[in-house]
PDB file of N, CA and C in Angstrom:
ATOM      1  N   MET A   1      94.948  -6.927-147.183  1.00 79.00           N
ATOM      2  CA  MET A   1      94.164  -6.381-148.079  1.00 79.00           C
ATOM      3  C   MET A   1      94.789  -5.173-147.628  1.00 79.00           C
ATOM      4  N   VAL A   2      94.360  -3.998-148.641  1.00 90.00           N
ATOM      5  CA  VAL A   2      95.048  -3.001-148.594  1.00 90.00           C
ATOM      6  C   VAL A   2      94.253  -1.480-147.235  1.00 90.00           C
ATOM      7  N   TRP A   3      94.912  -0.951-146.833  1.00 92.00           N
ATOM      8  CA  TRP A   3      93.998   0.012-145.855  1.00 92.00           C
ATOM      9  C   TRP A   3      92.950   0.741-146.381  1.00 92.00           C
ATOM     10  N   TYR A   4      92.812   0.947-147.674  1.00 93.00           N
ATOM     11  CA  TYR A   4      91.962   2.138-147.726  1.00 93.00           C
ATOM     12  C   TYR A   4      90.817   1.553-148.208  1.00 93.00           C
ATOM     13  N   VAL A   5      90.672   0.464-148.431  1.00 91.00           N
ATOM     14  CA  VAL A   5      89.503  -0.934-148.293  1.00 91.00           C
ATOM     15  C   VAL A   5      88.894  -0.391-146.813  1.00 91.00           C
ATOM     16  N   TYR A   6      89.208  -0.710-145.932  1.00 92.00           N
ATOM     17  CA  TYR A   6      88.529  -0.885-144.764  1.00 92.00           C
ATOM     18  C   TYR A   6      88.265   1.082-144.068  1.00 92.00           C
ATOM     19  N   VAL A   7      89.378   2.197-144.819  1.00 94.00           N
ATOM     20  CA  VAL A   7      88.685   3.189-144.827  1.00 94.00           C
ATOM     21  C   VAL A   7      86.918   3.447-145.718  1.00 94.00           C
ATOM     22  N   GLY A   8      87.480   2.813-147.095  1.00 94.00           N
ATOM     23  CA  GLY A   8      86.172   2.870-147.527  1.00 94.00           C
ATOM     24  C   GLY A   8      84.852   2.229-147.047  1.00 94.00           C
ATOM     25  N   TRP A   9      85.090   1.086-146.529  1.00 92.00           N
ATOM     26  CA  TRP A   9      84.427   0.503-145.851  1.00 92.00           C
ATOM     27  C   TRP A   9      83.998   1.003-144.462  1.00 92.00           C
ATOM     28  N   PHE A  10      84.515   2.355-143.444  1.00 94.00           N
ATOM     29  CA  PHE A  10      84.396   3.087-142.675  1.00 94.00           C
ATOM     30  C   PHE A  10      83.222   3.600-142.926  1.00 94.00           C
ATOM     31  N   PHE A  11      83.720   4.501-144.191  1.00 96.00           N
ATOM     32  CA  PHE A  11      82.543   5.504-144.139  1.00 96.00           C
ATOM     33  C   PHE A  11      81.425   5.164-144.887  1.00 96.00           C
ATOM     34  N   ALA A  12      81.477   3.972-145.871  1.00 95.00           N
ATOM     35  CA  ALA A  12      80.308   3.617-145.986  1.00 95.00           C
ATOM     36  C   ALA A  12      79.391   3.422-144.877  1.00 95.00           C
ATOM     37  N   GLY A  13      79.902   2.832-143.793  1.00 94.00           N
ATOM     38  CA  GLY A  13      79.212   2.458-142.312  1.00 94.00           C
ATOM     39  C   GLY A  13      78.540   4.026-141.838  1.00 94.00           C
ATOM     40  N   LEU A  14      79.651   4.869-142.490  1.00 95.00           N
ATOM     41  CA  LEU A  14      79.233   6.206-141.770  1.00 95.00           C
ATOM     42  C   LEU A  14      77.632   6.758-143.019  1.00 95.00           C
ATOM     43  N   PHE A  15      77.844   6.450-143.888  1.00 96.00           N
ATOM     44  CA  PHE A  15      76.857   6.909-144.945  1.00 96.00           C
ATOM     45  C   PHE A  15      75.888   6.014-144.542  1.00 96.00           C
ATOM     46  N   LEU A  16      75.741   5.003-144.760  1.00 96.00           N
ATOM     47  CA  LEU A  16      74.996   4.077-144.593  1.00 96.00           C
ATOM     48  C   LEU A  16      73.650   4.395-142.784  1.00 96.00           C
ATOM     49  N   THR A  17      74.686   4.754-141.552  1.00 95.00           N
ATOM     50  CA  THR A  17      74.355   5.109-140.715  1.00 95.00           C
ATOM     51  C   THR A  17      73.174   6.073-140.315  1.00 95.00           C
ATOM     52  N   ASN A  18      73.768   7.174-141.033  1.00 94.00           N
ATOM     53  CA  ASN A  18      73.459   8.443-141.288  1.00 94.00           C
ATOM     54  C   ASN A  18      72.089   8.242-142.117  1.00 94.00           C
ATOM     55  N   ALA A  19      72.020   7.718-142.803  1.00 96.00           N
ATOM     56  CA  ALA A  19      70.753   8.060-143.720  1.00 96.00           C
ATOM     57  C   ALA A  19      69.452   7.253-143.052  1.00 96.00           C
ATOM     58  N   ILE A  20      69.688   6.405-142.134  1.00 95.00           N
ATOM     59  CA  ILE A  20      68.511   6.045-141.076  1.00 95.00           C
ATOM     60  C   ILE A  20      67.572   7.238-140.045  1.00 95.00           C
ATOM     61  N   PRO A  21      68.632   8.033-139.870  1.00 93.00           N
ATOM     62  CA  PRO A  21      67.364   9.141-139.208  1.00 93.00           C
ATOM     63  C   PRO A  21      66.581   9.938-140.639  1.00 93.00           C
ATOM     64  N   HIS A  22      66.997  10.504-141.662  1.00 94.00           N
ATOM     65  CA  HIS A  22      66.411  11.484-142.036  1.00 94.00           C
ATOM     66  C   HIS A  22      65.415  10.368-142.840  1.00 94.00           C
ATOM     67  N   VAL A  23      65.543   8.795-143.138  1.00 93.00           N
ATOM     68  CA  VAL A  23      64.666   8.428-144.254  1.00 93.00           C
ATOM     69  C   VAL A  23      63.409   8.506-142.995  1.00 93.00           C
ATOM     70  N   VAL A  24      64.084   7.639-141.658  1.00 93.00           N
ATOM     71  CA  VAL A  24      62.634   7.565-140.676  1.00 93.00           C
ATOM     72  C   VAL A  24      61.735   8.756-140.818  1.00 93.00           C
ATOM     73  N   GLN A  25      62.718  10.013-140.142  1.00 92.00           N
ATOM     74  CA  GLN A  25      62.015  11.256-139.821  1.00 92.00           C
ATOM     75  C   GLN A  25      61.191  11.741-141.040  1.00 92.00           C
ATOM     76  N   GLY A  26      61.978  11.995-142.150  1.00 90.00           N
ATOM     77  CA  GLY A  26      60.837  11.933-143.274  1.00 90.00           C
ATOM     78  C   GLY A  26      59.747  11.406-143.877  1.00 90.00           C
ATOM     79  N   MET A  27      59.767  10.507-143.981  1.00 89.00           N
ATOM     80  CA  MET A  27      58.562   9.345-143.845  1.00 89.00           C
ATOM     81  C   MET A  27      57.855   9.590-142.929  1.00 89.00           C
ATOM     82  N   CYS A  28      58.097   9.518-141.816  1.00 88.00           N
ATOM     83  CA  CYS A  28      57.209   9.787-140.285  1.00 88.00           C
ATOM     84  C   CYS A  28      56.300  11.386-140.518  1.00 88.00           C
ATOM     85  N   GLY A  29      56.424  12.357-141.427  1.00 88.00           N
ATOM     86  CA  GLY A  29      55.966  13.536-141.604  1.00 88.00           C
ATOM     87  C   GLY A  29      57.070  14.501-141.125  1.00 88.00           C
ATOM     88  N   ASN A  30      58.252  13.983-140.291  1.00 89.00           N
ATOM     89  CA  ASN A  30      59.031  15.170-139.281  1.00 89.00           C
ATOM     90  C   ASN A  30      59.536  15.814-140.141  1.00 89.00           C
ATOM     91  N   ARG A  31      59.575  16.968-139.752  1.00 91.00           N
ATOM     92  CA  ARG A  31      60.909  18.457-139.875  1.00 91.00           C
ATOM     93  C   ARG A  31      62.022  17.721-138.632  1.00 91.00           C
ATOM     94  N   PHE A  32      63.327  18.005-139.511  1.00 91.00           N
ATOM     95  CA  PHE A  32      64.650  17.196-138.993  1.00 91.00           C
ATOM     96  C   PHE A  32      65.658  18.032-139.376  1.00 91.00           C
ATOM     97  N   GLN A  33      66.583  17.877-138.934  1.00 90.00           N
ATOM     98  CA  GLN A  33      67.775  18.904-139.209  1.00 90.00           C
ATOM     99  C   GLN A  33      68.671  18.059-140.312  1.00 90.00           C
ATOM    100  N   THR A  34      69.231  19.215-141.460  1.00 91.00           N
ATOM    101  CA  THR A  34      70.012  18.701-142.701  1.00 91.00           C
ATOM    102  C   THR A  34      70.581  19.503-142.683  1.00 91.00           C
ATOM    103  N   PRO A  35      72.041  19.563-143.585  1.00 92.00           N
ATOM    104  CA  PRO A  35      73.029  20.202-143.812  1.00 92.00           C
ATOM    105  C   PRO A  35      72.517  21.314-145.055  1.00 92.00           C
ATOM    106  N   PHE A  36      71.050  21.630-145.136  1.00 91.00           N
ATOM    107  CA  PHE A  36      70.866  22.022-145.790  1.00 91.00           C
ATOM    108  C   PHE A  36      70.212  23.725-145.091  1.00 91.00           C
ATOM    109  N   ALA A  37      69.457  23.249-143.963  1.00 89.00           N
ATOM    110  CA  ALA A  37      68.831  24.352-143.303  1.00 89.00           C
ATOM    111  C   ALA A  37      69.711  25.136-142.846  1.00 89.00           C
ATOM    112  N   SER A  38      68.953  26.389-142.480  1.00 88.00           N
ATOM    113  CA  SER A  38      69.466  27.758-141.868  1.00 88.00           C
ATOM    114  C   SER A  38      69.546  27.596-140.606  1.00 88.00           C
ATOM    115  N   PRO A  39      70.615  27.675-139.522  1.00 88.00           N
ATOM    116  CA  PRO A  39      71.955  27.471-139.929  1.00 88.00           C
ATOM    117  C   PRO A  39      72.067  25.683-140.269  1.00 88.00           C
ATOM    118  N   PRO A  40      72.859  25.855-141.203  1.00 87.00           N
ATOM    119  CA  PRO A  40      73.188  24.345-141.564  1.00 87.00           C
ATOM    120  C   PRO A  40      73.417  23.000-140.276  1.00 87.00           C
ATOM    121  N   GLY A  41      72.489  21.986-139.791  1.00 84.00           N
ATOM    122  CA  GLY A  41      72.591  21.373-139.062  1.00 84.00           C
ATOM    123  C   GLY A  41      72.291  21.804-138.082  1.00 84.00           C
ATOM    124  N   VAL A  42      71.452  22.710-137.544  1.00 86.00           N
ATOM    125  CA  VAL A  42      70.798  23.471-136.556  1.00 86.00           C
ATOM    126  C   VAL A  42      69.165  23.390-137.188  1.00 86.00           C
ATOM    127  N   GLY A  43      68.843  24.205-138.000  1.00 88.00           N
ATOM    128  CA  GLY A  43      68.057  24.500-138.408  1.00 88.00           C
ATOM    129  C   GLY A  43      67.344  23.183-138.641  1.00 88.00           C
ATOM    130  N   GLU A  44      66.135  23.047-138.875  1.00 90.00           N
ATOM    131  CA  GLU A  44      65.100  21.773-139.323  1.00 90.00           C
ATOM    132  C   GLU A  44      64.534  22.147-141.180  1.00 90.00           C
ATOM    133  N   SER A  45      65.073  20.498-141.728  1.00 92.00           N
ATOM    134  CA  SER A  45      64.282  20.587-143.147  1.00 92.00           C
ATOM    135  C   SER A  45      62.908  19.918-143.286  1.00 92.00           C
ATOM    136  N   SER A  46      62.629  20.202-143.906  1.00 92.00           N
ATOM    137  CA  SER A  46      61.157  19.675-144.738  1.00 92.00           C
ATOM    138  C   SER A  46      61.292  18.219-144.550  1.00 92.00           C
ATOM    139  N   ALA A  47      60.221  17.089-144.464  1.00 91.00           N
ATOM    140  CA  ALA A  47      60.186  15.901-144.383  1.00 91.00           C
ATOM    141  C   ALA A  47      60.792  15.410-145.752  1.00 91.00           C
ATOM    142  N   VAL A  48      60.329  15.998-146.949  1.00 92.00           N
ATOM    143  CA  VAL A  48      60.468  15.476-148.282  1.00 92.00           C
ATOM    144  C   VAL A  48      62.308  16.194-148.254  1.00 92.00           C
ATOM    145  N   ILE A  49      62.951  16.908-147.911  1.00 94.00           N
ATOM    146  CA  ILE A  49      64.008  17.239-147.894  1.00 94.00           C
ATOM    147  C   ILE A  49      64.818  15.886-147.114  1.00 94.00           C
ATOM    148  N   ASN A  50      64.263  15.728-146.234  1.00 93.00           N
ATOM    149  CA  ASN A  50      64.685  14.787-145.216  1.00 93.00           C
ATOM    150  C   ASN A  50      64.962  13.010-145.878  1.00 93.00           C
ATOM    151  N   VAL A  51      63.619  12.785-146.746  1.00 93.00           N
ATOM    152  CA  VAL A  51      64.045  11.594-147.469  1.00 93.00           C
ATOM    153  C   VAL A  51      64.763  12.073-148.305  1.00 93.00           C
ATOM    154  N   LEU A  52      65.289  13.104-149.058  1.00 95.00           N
ATOM    155  CA  LEU A  52      66.167  13.202-150.416  1.00 95.00           C
ATOM    156  C   LEU A  52      67.500  13.209-150.003  1.00 95.00           C
ATOM    157  N   TRP A  53      67.723  13.598-148.776  1.00 96.00           N
ATOM    158  CA  TRP A  53      69.273  13.548-148.158  1.00 96.00           C
ATOM    159  C   TRP A  53      69.839  11.988-147.609  1.00 96.00           C
ATOM    160  N   GLY A  54      68.148  11.541-146.577  1.00 94.00           N
ATOM    161  CA  GLY A  54      68.443  10.224-146.594  1.00 94.00           C
ATOM    162  C   GLY A  54      68.526   9.269-147.684  1.00 94.00           C
ATOM    163  N   PHE A  55      68.122   9.371-148.505  1.00 96.00           N
ATOM    164  CA  PHE A  55      68.487   8.377-149.874  1.00 96.00           C
ATOM    165  C   PHE A  55      69.538   8.625-150.850  1.00 96.00           C
ATOM    166  N   CYS A  56      70.198  10.088-150.785  1.00 96.00           N
ATOM    167  CA  CYS A  56      71.870  10.482-151.043  1.00 96.00           C
ATOM    168  C   CYS A  56      72.359   9.347-150.174  1.00 96.00           C
ATOM    169  N   ASN A  57      72.018   9.941-148.640  1.00 97.00           N
ATOM    170  CA  ASN A  57      73.215   9.019-147.786  1.00 97.00           C
ATOM    171  C   ASN A  57      73.470   7.413-148.269  1.00 97.00           C
ATOM    172  N   LEU A  58      71.798   6.198-148.685  1.00 95.00           N
ATOM    173  CA  LEU A  58      71.920   5.305-148.607  1.00 95.00           C
ATOM    174  C   LEU A  58      72.964   5.089-150.323  1.00 95.00           C
ATOM    175  N   ALA A  59      72.603   6.102-151.043  1.00 96.00           N
ATOM    176  CA  ALA A  59      73.171   5.942-152.478  1.00 96.00           C
ATOM    177  C   ALA A  59      74.893   5.977-152.121  1.00 96.00           C
ATOM    178  N   ILE A  60      75.175   7.087-151.499  1.00 96.00           N
ATOM    179  CA  ILE A  60      76.842   6.908-151.743  1.00 96.00           C
ATOM    180  C   ILE A  60      77.515   6.000-150.381  1.00 96.00           C
ATOM    181  N   GLY A  61      76.784   5.343-149.529  1.00 95.00           N
ATOM    182  CA  GLY A  61      77.395   4.355-149.099  1.00 95.00           C
ATOM    183  C   GLY A  61      77.139   3.022-149.313  1.00 95.00           C
ATOM    184  N   PHE A  62      76.124   3.062-150.280  1.00 93.00           N
ATOM    185  CA  PHE A  62      75.890   1.522-151.304  1.00 93.00           C
ATOM    186  C   PHE A  62      77.275   1.801-151.989  1.00 93.00           C
ATOM    187  N   ALA A  63      77.310   2.625-152.828  1.00 94.00           N
ATOM    188  CA  ALA A  63      78.362   2.826-153.948  1.00 94.00           C
ATOM    189  C   ALA A  63      80.093   2.767-153.289  1.00 94.00           C
ATOM    190  N   LEU A  64      79.658   2.593-152.248  1.00 94.00           N
ATOM    191  CA  LEU A  64      81.440   2.632-151.360  1.00 94.00           C
ATOM    192  C   LEU A  64      81.790   0.946-151.111  1.00 94.00           C
ATOM    193  N   LEU A  65      80.225   0.698-150.932  1.00 91.00           N
ATOM    194  CA  LEU A  65      80.410  -0.927-150.728  1.00 91.00           C
ATOM    195  C   LEU A  65      81.034  -1.616-152.230  1.00 91.00           C
ATOM    196  N   TYR A  66      80.073  -0.946-153.349  1.00 90.00           N
ATOM    197  CA  TYR A  66      80.477  -1.840-154.395  1.00 90.00           C
ATOM    198  C   TYR A  66      81.810  -1.225-154.788  1.00 90.00           C
ATOM    199  N   ILE A  67      82.100  -0.055-154.867  1.00 92.00           N
ATOM    200  CA  ILE A  67      83.691   0.245-155.306  1.00 92.00           C
ATOM    201  C   ILE A  67      84.646  -0.765-154.581  1.00 92.00           C
ATOM    202  N   PHE A  68      84.473  -0.802-152.994  1.00 90.00           N
ATOM    203  CA  PHE A  68      85.361  -1.552-152.324  1.00 90.00           C
ATOM    204  C   PHE A  68      85.026  -3.144-151.512  1.00 90.00           C
ATOM    205  N   LEU A  69      84.372  -3.296-152.584  1.00 88.00           N
ATOM    206  CA  LEU A  69      84.001  -5.152-152.626  1.00 88.00           C
ATOM    207  C   LEU A  69      84.901  -6.183-153.335  1.00 88.00           C
ATOM    208  N   PRO A  70      85.715  -6.583-151.908  1.00 79.00           N
ATOM    209  CA  PRO A  70      86.357  -7.281-152.280  1.00 79.00           C
ATOM    210  C   PRO A  70      85.748  -8.675-153.106  1.00 79.00           C
ATOM    211  N   GLN A  71      85.261  -9.442-152.213  1.00 79.00           N
ATOM    212  CA  GLN A  71      84.703 -10.607-152.013  1.00 79.00           C
ATOM    213  C   GLN A  71      83.223 -10.696-151.783  1.00 79.00           C
ATOM    214  N   LEU A  72      82.401 -11.584-152.072  1.00 80.00           N
ATOM    215  CA  LEU A  72      81.360 -12.026-151.463  1.00 80.00           C
ATOM    216  C   LEU A  72      81.794 -13.643-150.505  1.00 80.00           C
ATOM    217  N   PRO A  73      81.429 -13.592-149.505  1.00 86.00           N
ATOM    218  CA  PRO A  73      80.940 -12.795-148.192  1.00 86.00           C
ATOM    219  C   PRO A  73      81.757 -11.914-148.378  1.00 86.00           C
ATOM    220  N   PRO A  74      82.274 -10.902-147.179  1.00 86.00           N
ATOM    221  CA  PRO A  74      83.032  -9.740-147.331  1.00 86.00           C
ATOM    222  C   PRO A  74      83.452 -10.214-146.028  1.00 86.00           C
ATOM    223  N   PRO A  75      84.760 -10.247-146.163  1.00 88.00           N
ATOM    224  CA  PRO A  75      85.661 -10.731-144.566  1.00 88.00           C
ATOM    225  C   PRO A  75      85.403 -10.160-143.440  1.00 88.00           C
ATOM    226  N   TRP A  76      85.334 -10.582-142.260  1.00 91.00           N
ATOM    227  CA  TRP A  76      84.819  -9.955-140.746  1.00 91.00           C
ATOM    228  C   TRP A  76      85.651  -8.666-141.154  1.00 91.00           C
ATOM    229  N   PRO A  77      87.145  -8.303-141.198  1.00 91.00           N
ATOM    230  CA  PRO A  77      87.484  -7.367-140.470  1.00 91.00           C
ATOM    231  C   PRO A  77      87.009  -5.767-141.355  1.00 91.00           C
ATOM    232  N   LEU A  78      86.091  -6.490-142.675  1.00 90.00           N
ATOM    233  CA  LEU A  78      85.786  -5.365-143.403  1.00 90.00           C
ATOM    234  C   LEU A  78      84.473  -5.091-142.854  1.00 90.00           C
ATOM    235  N   CYS A  79      83.819  -6.153-142.321  1.00 91.00           N
ATOM    236  CA  CYS A  79      81.996  -5.395-141.702  1.00 91.00           C
ATOM    237  C   CYS A  79      82.353  -4.343-140.371  1.00 91.00           C
ATOM    238  N   ALA A  80      83.509  -5.212-139.675  1.00 93.00           N
ATOM    239  CA  ALA A  80      83.383  -4.529-138.076  1.00 93.00           C
ATOM    240  C   ALA A  80      84.164  -2.931-138.469  1.00 93.00           C
ATOM    241  N   ALA A  81      84.937  -2.380-139.848  1.00 93.00           N
ATOM    242  CA  ALA A  81      85.147  -1.192-139.791  1.00 93.00           C
ATOM    243  C   ALA A  81      83.832  -0.749-140.393  1.00 93.00           C
ATOM    244  N   ALA A  82      83.017  -0.940-141.387  1.00 90.00           N
ATOM    245  CA  ALA A  82      81.736  -0.254-141.507  1.00 90.00           C
ATOM    246  C   ALA A  82      80.841  -0.233-140.146  1.00 90.00           C
ATOM    247  N   LEU A  83      81.103  -1.419-138.939  1.00 92.00           N
ATOM    248  CA  LEU A  83      80.049  -0.682-138.036  1.00 92.00           C
ATOM    249  C   LEU A  83      80.644   0.053-137.322  1.00 92.00           C
ATOM    250  N   LEU A  84      81.951   0.023-137.033  1.00 94.00           N
ATOM    251  CA  LEU A  84      82.620   1.099-136.299  1.00 94.00           C
ATOM    252  C   LEU A  84      82.435   2.404-137.028  1.00 94.00           C
ATOM    253  N   GLY A  85      82.317   2.622-138.275  1.00 90.00           N
ATOM    254  CA  GLY A  85      81.542   4.219-139.043  1.00 90.00           C
ATOM    255  C   GLY A  85      80.143   4.184-138.529  1.00 90.00           C
ATOM    256  N   GLY A  86      79.569   3.387-138.661  1.00 90.00           N
ATOM    257  CA  GLY A  86      78.281   3.383-137.990  1.00 90.00           C
ATOM    258  C   GLY A  86      78.363   3.748-136.593  1.00 90.00           C
ATOM    259  N   LEU A  87      78.574   3.080-135.935  1.00 92.00           N
ATOM    260  CA  LEU A  87      79.005   3.638-134.260  1.00 92.00           C
ATOM    261  C   LEU A  87      79.595   5.308-133.980  1.00 92.00           C
ATOM    262  N   VAL A  88      80.931   5.286-135.044  1.00 93.00           N
ATOM    263  CA  VAL A  88      81.114   6.897-135.025  1.00 93.00           C
ATOM    264  C   VAL A  88      80.040   7.892-135.585  1.00 93.00           C
ATOM    265  N   ILE A  89      79.203   7.353-136.122  1.00 88.00           N
ATOM    266  CA  ILE A  89      78.306   8.878-137.014  1.00 88.00           C
ATOM    267  C   ILE A  89      77.280   8.641-135.910  1.00 88.00           C
ATOM    268  N   ALA A  90      76.345   7.397-135.383  1.00 88.00           N
ATOM    269  CA  ALA A  90      75.449   7.060-134.518  1.00 88.00           C
ATOM    270  C   ALA A  90      75.997   8.169-133.266  1.00 88.00           C
ATOM    271  N   LEU A  91      77.366   7.857-132.539  1.00 90.00           N
ATOM    272  CA  LEU A  91      77.171   8.641-131.433  1.00 90.00           C
ATOM    273  C   LEU A  91      77.442  10.397-131.637  1.00 90.00           C
ATOM    274  N   TYR A  92      78.349  10.787-132.715  1.00 89.00           N
ATOM    275  CA  TYR A  92      78.043  11.965-132.924  1.00 89.00           C
ATOM    276  C   TYR A  92      76.844  12.448-133.385  1.00 89.00           C
ATOM    277  N   LEU A  93      75.932  12.176-134.124  1.00 84.00           N
ATOM    278  CA  LEU A  93      74.717  13.044-133.858  1.00 84.00           C
ATOM    279  C   LEU A  93      73.888  12.561-132.785  1.00 84.00           C
ATOM    280  N   ALA A  94      74.061  11.663-131.557  1.00 86.00           N
ATOM    281  CA  ALA A  94      73.219  11.794-130.603  1.00 86.00           C
ATOM    282  C   ALA A  94      73.463  12.312-130.157  1.00 86.00           C
ATOM    283  N   TRP A  95      75.470  12.831-130.187  1.00 88.00           N
ATOM    284  CA  TRP A  95      75.661  14.302-129.160  1.00 88.00           C
ATOM    285  C   TRP A  95      75.366  15.274-129.599  1.00 88.00           C
ATOM    286  N   HIS A  96      75.606  15.865-130.825  1.00 84.00           N
ATOM    287  CA  HIS A  96      74.755  16.929-131.700  1.00 84.00           C
ATOM    288  C   HIS A  96      73.400  17.361-131.763  1.00 84.00           C
ATOM    289  N   PHE A  97      72.360  16.486-132.172  1.00 81.00           N
ATOM    290  CA  PHE A  97      70.940  16.594-131.930  1.00 81.00           C
ATOM    291  C   PHE A  97      70.411  16.965-130.422  1.00 81.00           C
ATOM    292  N   GLY A  98      71.396  16.093-129.279  1.00 82.00           N
ATOM    293  CA  GLY A  98      70.683  16.412-127.949  1.00 82.00           C
ATOM    294  C   GLY A  98      71.490  17.397-127.649  1.00 82.00           C
ATOM    295  N   ARG A  99      72.169  18.032-128.139  1.00 84.00           N
ATOM    296  CA  ARG A  99      72.555  19.599-127.745  1.00 84.00           C
ATOM    297  C   ARG A  99      71.377  20.679-128.450  1.00 84.00           C
ATOM    298  N   VAL A 100      71.179  20.227-129.830  1.00 79.00           N
ATOM    299  CA  VAL A 100      70.312  21.343-130.756  1.00 79.00           C
ATOM    300  C   VAL A 100      69.066  21.024-130.006  1.00 79.00           C
ATOM    301  N   ARG A 101      68.191  19.718-129.856  1.00 76.00           N
ATOM    302  CA  ARG A 101      66.807  19.699-129.493  1.00 76.00           C
ATOM    303  C   ARG A 101      66.679  20.314-127.999  1.00 76.00           C
ATOM    304  N   ASN A 102      68.088  19.925-127.228  1.00 81.00           N
ATOM    305  CA  ASN A 102      67.612  20.734-125.588  1.00 81.00           C
ATOM    306  C   ASN A 102      67.958  22.115-125.679  1.00 81.00           C
ATOM    307  N   ALA A 103      68.609  22.779-127.078  1.00 78.00           N
ATOM    308  CA  ALA A 103      68.412  24.078-126.474  1.00 78.00           C
ATOM    309  C   ALA A 103      67.127  24.994-127.172  1.00 78.00           C
ATOM    310  N   ALA A 104      66.767  23.718-128.866  1.00 63.00           N
ATOM    311  CA  ALA A 104      65.464  24.438-128.905  1.00 63.00           C
ATOM    312  C   ALA A 104      64.687  25.425-127.701  1.00 63.00           C
ATOM    313  N   PRO A 105      63.694  26.360-128.059  1.00 63.00           N
ATOM    314  CA  PRO A 105      62.596  26.398-127.681  1.00 63.00           C
ATOM    315  C   PRO A 105      61.567  25.340-127.799  1.00 63.00           C
ATOM    316  N   HIS A 106      60.788  25.366-126.589  1.00 51.00           N
ATOM    317  CA  HIS A 106      59.723  24.109-126.824  1.00 51.00           C
ATOM    318  C   HIS A 106      58.267  24.765-126.889  1.00 51.00           C
ATOM    319  N   PRO A 107      57.648  24.116-127.843  1.00 46.00           N
ATOM    320  CA  PRO A 107      56.253  24.985-128.557  1.00 46.00           C
ATOM    321  C   PRO A 107      55.460  24.831-127.032  1.00 46.00           C
TER     322      PRO A 107
END
């Protein structure tokens, strides 16, 4: 299998994992950081913006899976690449939002 299929699945896992906190926070009616807030990635956007951003991430992730799907069921190395992408973005977001939320003034 060519290398770029693994890269595609890595980014699919990244986008699909990034969708989770945005959709969940938005569905709970909570404000949460998005790239559209001011400042980007630090300020919080409305619940509706978070749901929309989460579904954009879902659409991109599923589109990448569809584009780079060689066969069903997918080979385990591709699943591992998607899980690695999910782990990378989850760890980064935990680090980033942990810093943002600990630095924010508490009401």
